[in-house]
mmCIF file of C-alpha atoms in Angstrom:
data_model
loop_
_atom_site.group_PDB
_atom_site.id
_atom_site.type_symbol
_atom_site.label_atom_id
_atom_site.label_comp_id
_atom_site.label_asym_id
_atom_site.label_seq_id
_atom_site.Cartn_x
_atom_site.Cartn_y
_atom_site.Cartn_z
ATOM 1 C CA MET A 1068 -45.731 -22.197 15.813
ATOM 2 C CA ASP A 1069 -44.309 -20.361 18.771
ATOM 3 C CA ILE A 1070 -40.683 -19.385 19.378
ATOM 4 C CA SER A 1071 -39.797 -22.620 21.198
ATOM 5 C CA ASP A 1072 -41.245 -24.713 18.339
ATOM 6 C CA ILE A 1073 -39.210 -22.759 15.813
ATOM 7 C CA ALA A 1074 -36.067 -23.070 17.933
ATOM 8 C CA HIS A 1075 -36.593 -26.823 18.283
ATOM 9 C CA PHE A 1076 -37.155 -27.183 14.523
ATOM 10 C CA LEU A 1077 -34.029 -25.177 13.655
ATOM 11 C CA ASN A 1078 -31.867 -27.012 16.201
ATOM 12 C CA GLU A 1079 -33.068 -30.320 14.810
ATOM 13 C CA LYS A 1080 -32.163 -29.279 11.253
ATOM 14 C CA ALA A 1081 -28.777 -27.937 12.358
ATOM 15 C CA ALA A 1082 -27.953 -31.245 14.046
ATOM 16 C CA ARG A 1083 -28.810 -33.099 10.854
ATOM 17 C CA TYR A 1084 -27.071 -30.865 8.324
ATOM 18 C CA GLU A 1085 -24.050 -29.678 10.319
ATOM 19 C CA SER A 1086 -22.696 -33.192 10.739
ATOM 20 C CA SER A 1087 -19.907 -34.867 8.815
ATOM 21 C CA SER A 1088 -22.255 -37.694 7.808
ATOM 22 C CA PHE A 1089 -24.248 -35.175 5.766
ATOM 23 C CA ILE A 1090 -21.430 -32.841 4.689
ATOM 24 C CA ASP A 1091 -19.166 -35.584 3.349
ATOM 25 C CA CYS A 1092 -21.659 -36.617 0.633
ATOM 26 C CA ASP A 1093 -22.988 -33.154 -0.197
ATOM 27 C CA PRO A 1094 -21.669 -30.384 -2.470
ATOM 28 C CA ILE A 1095 -21.053 -28.265 0.655
ATOM 29 C CA SER A 1096 -18.084 -30.576 1.251
ATOM 30 C CA ILE A 1097 -16.193 -28.775 -1.534
ATOM 31 C CA PRO A 1098 -15.737 -25.419 0.257
ATOM 32 C CA HIS A 1099 -15.237 -27.364 3.508
ATOM 33 C CA ARG A 1100 -11.996 -28.730 2.014
ATOM 34 C CA PHE A 1101 -10.389 -25.314 2.331
ATOM 35 C CA SER A 1102 -9.312 -23.201 5.279
ATOM 36 C CA GLU A 1103 -8.524 -19.863 3.611
ATOM 37 C CA ARG A 1104 -11.420 -17.444 3.217
ATOM 38 C CA GLY A 1105 -10.855 -16.739 -0.491
ATOM 39 C CA ASP A 1106 -10.659 -20.446 -1.335
ATOM 40 C CA ILE A 1107 -13.841 -21.132 0.632
ATOM 41 C CA GLU A 1108 -15.686 -18.295 -1.127
ATOM 42 C CA VAL A 1109 -14.612 -19.243 -4.635
ATOM 43 C CA ALA A 1110 -15.166 -22.976 -4.095
ATOM 44 C CA GLY A 1111 -18.585 -22.318 -2.567
ATOM 45 C CA TYR A 1112 -19.650 -19.904 -5.301
ATOM 46 C CA LEU A 1113 -18.569 -22.110 -8.186
ATOM 47 C CA THR A 1114 -19.935 -25.278 -6.588
ATOM 48 C CA ALA A 1115 -23.275 -23.588 -5.941
ATOM 49 C CA THR A 1116 -23.331 -22.501 -9.576
ATOM 50 C CA ILE A 1117 -23.280 -26.119 -10.771
ATOM 51 C CA SER A 1118 -25.392 -27.557 -7.950
ATOM 52 C CA TRP A 1119 -28.361 -28.980 -9.728
ATOM 53 C CA GLY A 1120 -28.950 -32.623 -10.426
ATOM 54 C CA LYS A 1121 -27.718 -35.718 -8.647
ATOM 55 C CA ARG A 1122 -25.437 -34.959 -5.670
ATOM 56 C CA SER A 1123 -22.861 -37.578 -6.677
ATOM 57 C CA MET A 1124 -22.546 -35.990 -10.142
ATOM 58 C CA ILE A 1125 -22.304 -32.492 -8.677
ATOM 59 C CA LEU A 1126 -19.506 -33.693 -6.375
ATOM 60 C CA LYS A 1127 -17.671 -35.367 -9.247
ATOM 61 C CA SER A 1128 -17.815 -32.215 -11.370
ATOM 62 C CA ALA A 1129 -17.016 -29.854 -8.491
ATOM 63 C CA ASN A 1130 -13.977 -31.949 -7.570
ATOM 64 C CA LEU A 1131 -12.851 -31.895 -11.202
ATOM 65 C CA LEU A 1132 -13.351 -28.138 -11.241
ATOM 66 C CA MET A 1133 -11.214 -27.691 -8.117
ATOM 67 C CA ASP A 1134 -8.522 -29.860 -9.740
ATOM 68 C CA MET A 1135 -8.622 -27.619 -12.812
ATOM 69 C CA LEU A 1136 -8.114 -24.631 -10.474
ATOM 70 C CA ASP A 1137 -5.029 -26.376 -9.019
ATOM 71 C CA ASN A 1138 -6.919 -26.909 -5.741
ATOM 72 C CA ALA A 1139 -6.171 -23.271 -4.966
ATOM 73 C CA PRO A 1140 -9.266 -21.539 -6.372
ATOM 74 C CA TYR A 1141 -8.630 -18.061 -4.954
ATOM 75 C CA GLN A 1142 -5.009 -18.030 -6.112
ATOM 76 C CA PHE A 1143 -6.126 -19.243 -9.525
ATOM 77 C CA ILE A 1144 -8.683 -16.418 -9.768
ATOM 78 C CA LYS A 1145 -6.066 -13.840 -8.833
ATOM 79 C CA GLU A 1146 -2.994 -15.130 -10.678
ATOM 80 C CA ALA A 1147 -3.869 -17.431 -13.582
ATOM 81 C CA SER A 1148 -2.611 -16.414 -16.987
ATOM 82 C CA ASP A 1149 -4.977 -15.903 -19.894
ATOM 83 C CA ALA A 1150 -3.849 -19.246 -21.326
ATOM 84 C CA GLU A 1151 -4.544 -21.059 -18.034
ATOM 85 C CA ILE A 1152 -7.995 -19.517 -17.838
ATOM 86 C CA LEU A 1153 -8.777 -20.440 -21.433
ATOM 87 C CA MET A 1154 -7.885 -24.084 -20.626
ATOM 88 C CA LEU A 1155 -11.030 -24.103 -18.449
ATOM 89 C CA ASP A 1156 -13.001 -24.090 -21.700
ATOM 90 C CA LYS A 1157 -12.864 -27.908 -21.541
ATOM 91 C CA PHE A 1158 -15.042 -28.045 -18.399
ATOM 92 C CA TYR A 1159 -18.733 -28.860 -18.585
ATOM 93 C CA TYR A 1160 -21.500 -29.938 -16.255
ATOM 94 C CA ARG A 1161 -24.944 -30.465 -17.737
ATOM 95 C CA THR A 1162 -25.737 -27.109 -19.406
ATOM 96 C CA PHE A 1163 -22.831 -25.251 -17.752
ATOM 97 C CA GLN A 1164 -20.111 -25.129 -20.387
ATOM 98 C CA GLY A 1165 -16.459 -24.125 -20.397
ATOM 99 C CA VAL A 1166 -17.274 -20.758 -21.909
ATOM 100 C CA ASP A 1167 -19.542 -20.132 -18.912
ATOM 101 C CA LEU A 1168 -16.774 -21.068 -16.502
ATOM 102 C CA VAL A 1169 -14.316 -18.744 -18.234
ATOM 103 C CA SER A 1170 -16.877 -15.924 -17.875
ATOM 104 C CA PHE A 1171 -17.411 -16.729 -14.197
ATOM 105 C CA ILE A 1172 -13.648 -16.676 -13.594
ATOM 106 C CA LYS A 1173 -13.470 -13.244 -15.229
ATOM 107 C CA GLY A 1174 -16.355 -12.052 -13.054
ATOM 108 C CA LEU A 1175 -14.758 -13.393 -9.886
ATOM 109 C CA ARG A 1176 -11.425 -11.808 -10.768
ATOM 110 C CA ARG A 1177 -13.207 -8.469 -11.012
ATOM 111 C CA VAL A 1178 -14.913 -9.107 -7.643
ATOM 112 C CA TYR A 1179 -11.573 -9.654 -5.933
ATOM 113 C CA ASP A 1180 -9.992 -6.706 -7.743
ATOM 114 C CA ALA A 1181 -12.863 -4.623 -6.293
ATOM 115 C CA GLY A 1182 -12.129 -5.727 -2.716
ATOM 116 C CA GLY A 1183 -13.760 -9.142 -2.480
ATOM 117 C CA MET A 1184 -17.137 -10.674 -1.812
ATOM 118 C CA GLU A 1185 -17.557 -9.338 1.711
ATOM 119 C CA GLN A 1186 -16.692 -5.818 0.593
ATOM 120 C CA LEU A 1187 -19.283 -5.873 -2.180
ATOM 121 C CA PHE A 1188 -22.055 -7.541 -0.192
ATOM 122 C CA SER A 1189 -21.622 -5.302 2.821
ATOM 123 C CA SER A 1190 -21.241 -2.088 0.801
ATOM 124 C CA GLY A 1191 -24.998 -1.632 0.518
ATOM 125 C CA ILE A 1192 -25.466 -1.911 4.263
ATOM 126 C CA ARG A 1193 -22.558 0.373 5.144
ATOM 127 C CA ASN A 1194 -23.870 3.054 2.817
ATOM 128 C CA GLY A 1195 -27.263 3.133 4.519
ATOM 129 C CA GLY A 1196 -28.859 0.627 2.185
ATOM 130 C CA SER A 1197 -29.818 -2.979 2.585
ATOM 131 C CA LEU A 1198 -28.436 -6.413 1.851
ATOM 132 C CA ARG A 1199 -30.374 -6.193 -1.404
ATOM 133 C CA ASP A 1200 -28.190 -3.223 -2.365
ATOM 134 C CA GLY A 1201 -25.078 -5.254 -1.536
ATOM 135 C CA ILE A 1202 -26.284 -8.143 -3.680
ATOM 136 C CA ALA A 1203 -26.946 -5.704 -6.520
ATOM 137 C CA SER A 1204 -23.411 -4.322 -6.143
ATOM 138 C CA PHE A 1205 -21.933 -7.834 -6.246
ATOM 139 C CA ARG A 1206 -24.049 -8.749 -9.271
ATOM 140 C CA GLN A 1207 -23.038 -5.615 -11.144
ATOM 141 C CA VAL A 1208 -19.318 -6.196 -10.592
ATOM 142 C CA VAL A 1209 -19.550 -9.884 -11.559
ATOM 143 C CA SER A 1210 -21.577 -9.045 -14.675
ATOM 144 C CA GLU A 1211 -19.117 -6.367 -15.768
ATOM 145 C CA GLY A 1212 -16.257 -8.825 -15.320
ATOM 146 C CA MET A 1213 -18.065 -11.528 -17.266
ATOM 147 C CA ALA A 1214 -18.622 -9.120 -20.146
ATOM 148 C CA GLN A 1215 -14.947 -8.169 -20.402
ATOM 149 C CA ARG A 1216 -13.206 -9.422 -23.505
ATOM 150 C CA THR A 1217 -9.800 -9.543 -21.826
ATOM 151 C CA PHE A 1218 -8.791 -10.976 -18.479
ATOM 152 C CA LYS A 1219 -6.707 -8.282 -16.866
#
C-alpha cells in the first residue's frame, strides 16, 4: 500500500464512521450527547469500560448509567456525596457490577482532583517522556483512587 491507498482507505472509513447514521446506534453516541469537555471524557471513559457485547445492550446500560449520574457525569464525579456514590452499587452490566462502578467513580474523582485526564496523559510527554508515560501516570492515579476506602 502506498500513501494514496492509505489515505483513500482512511477517508473511506472516516466517511462511514463519522456519520450520524453510524453514531446514533453506537456506544460513541453517549459522549456525543454532551458538549462540556468533562462530561464527554467521563461519559466516554465509562461507556468504553462497559463496551463489550451487543451494541443495543451497551447503549441501554450506558444510557441507564448516565441517568444514574444525573446526566451530568463530570459534575457527579466532582460533587456527589458518599451516599449518592454508594447508590451506584445497584448498577450492573454483564460482569461489571456496582462495586466496580463505585471504584471507577473514586478513581475518576482522583483523576480530576489531580488536574484531569488531559493533564495526566500529557504529563509524560511534557516531562520528556512518551505517551506511554502519560498513560502510566493516568493509570496510577486511577488505581490509587479506586483503592481508596473513602471518597474524599
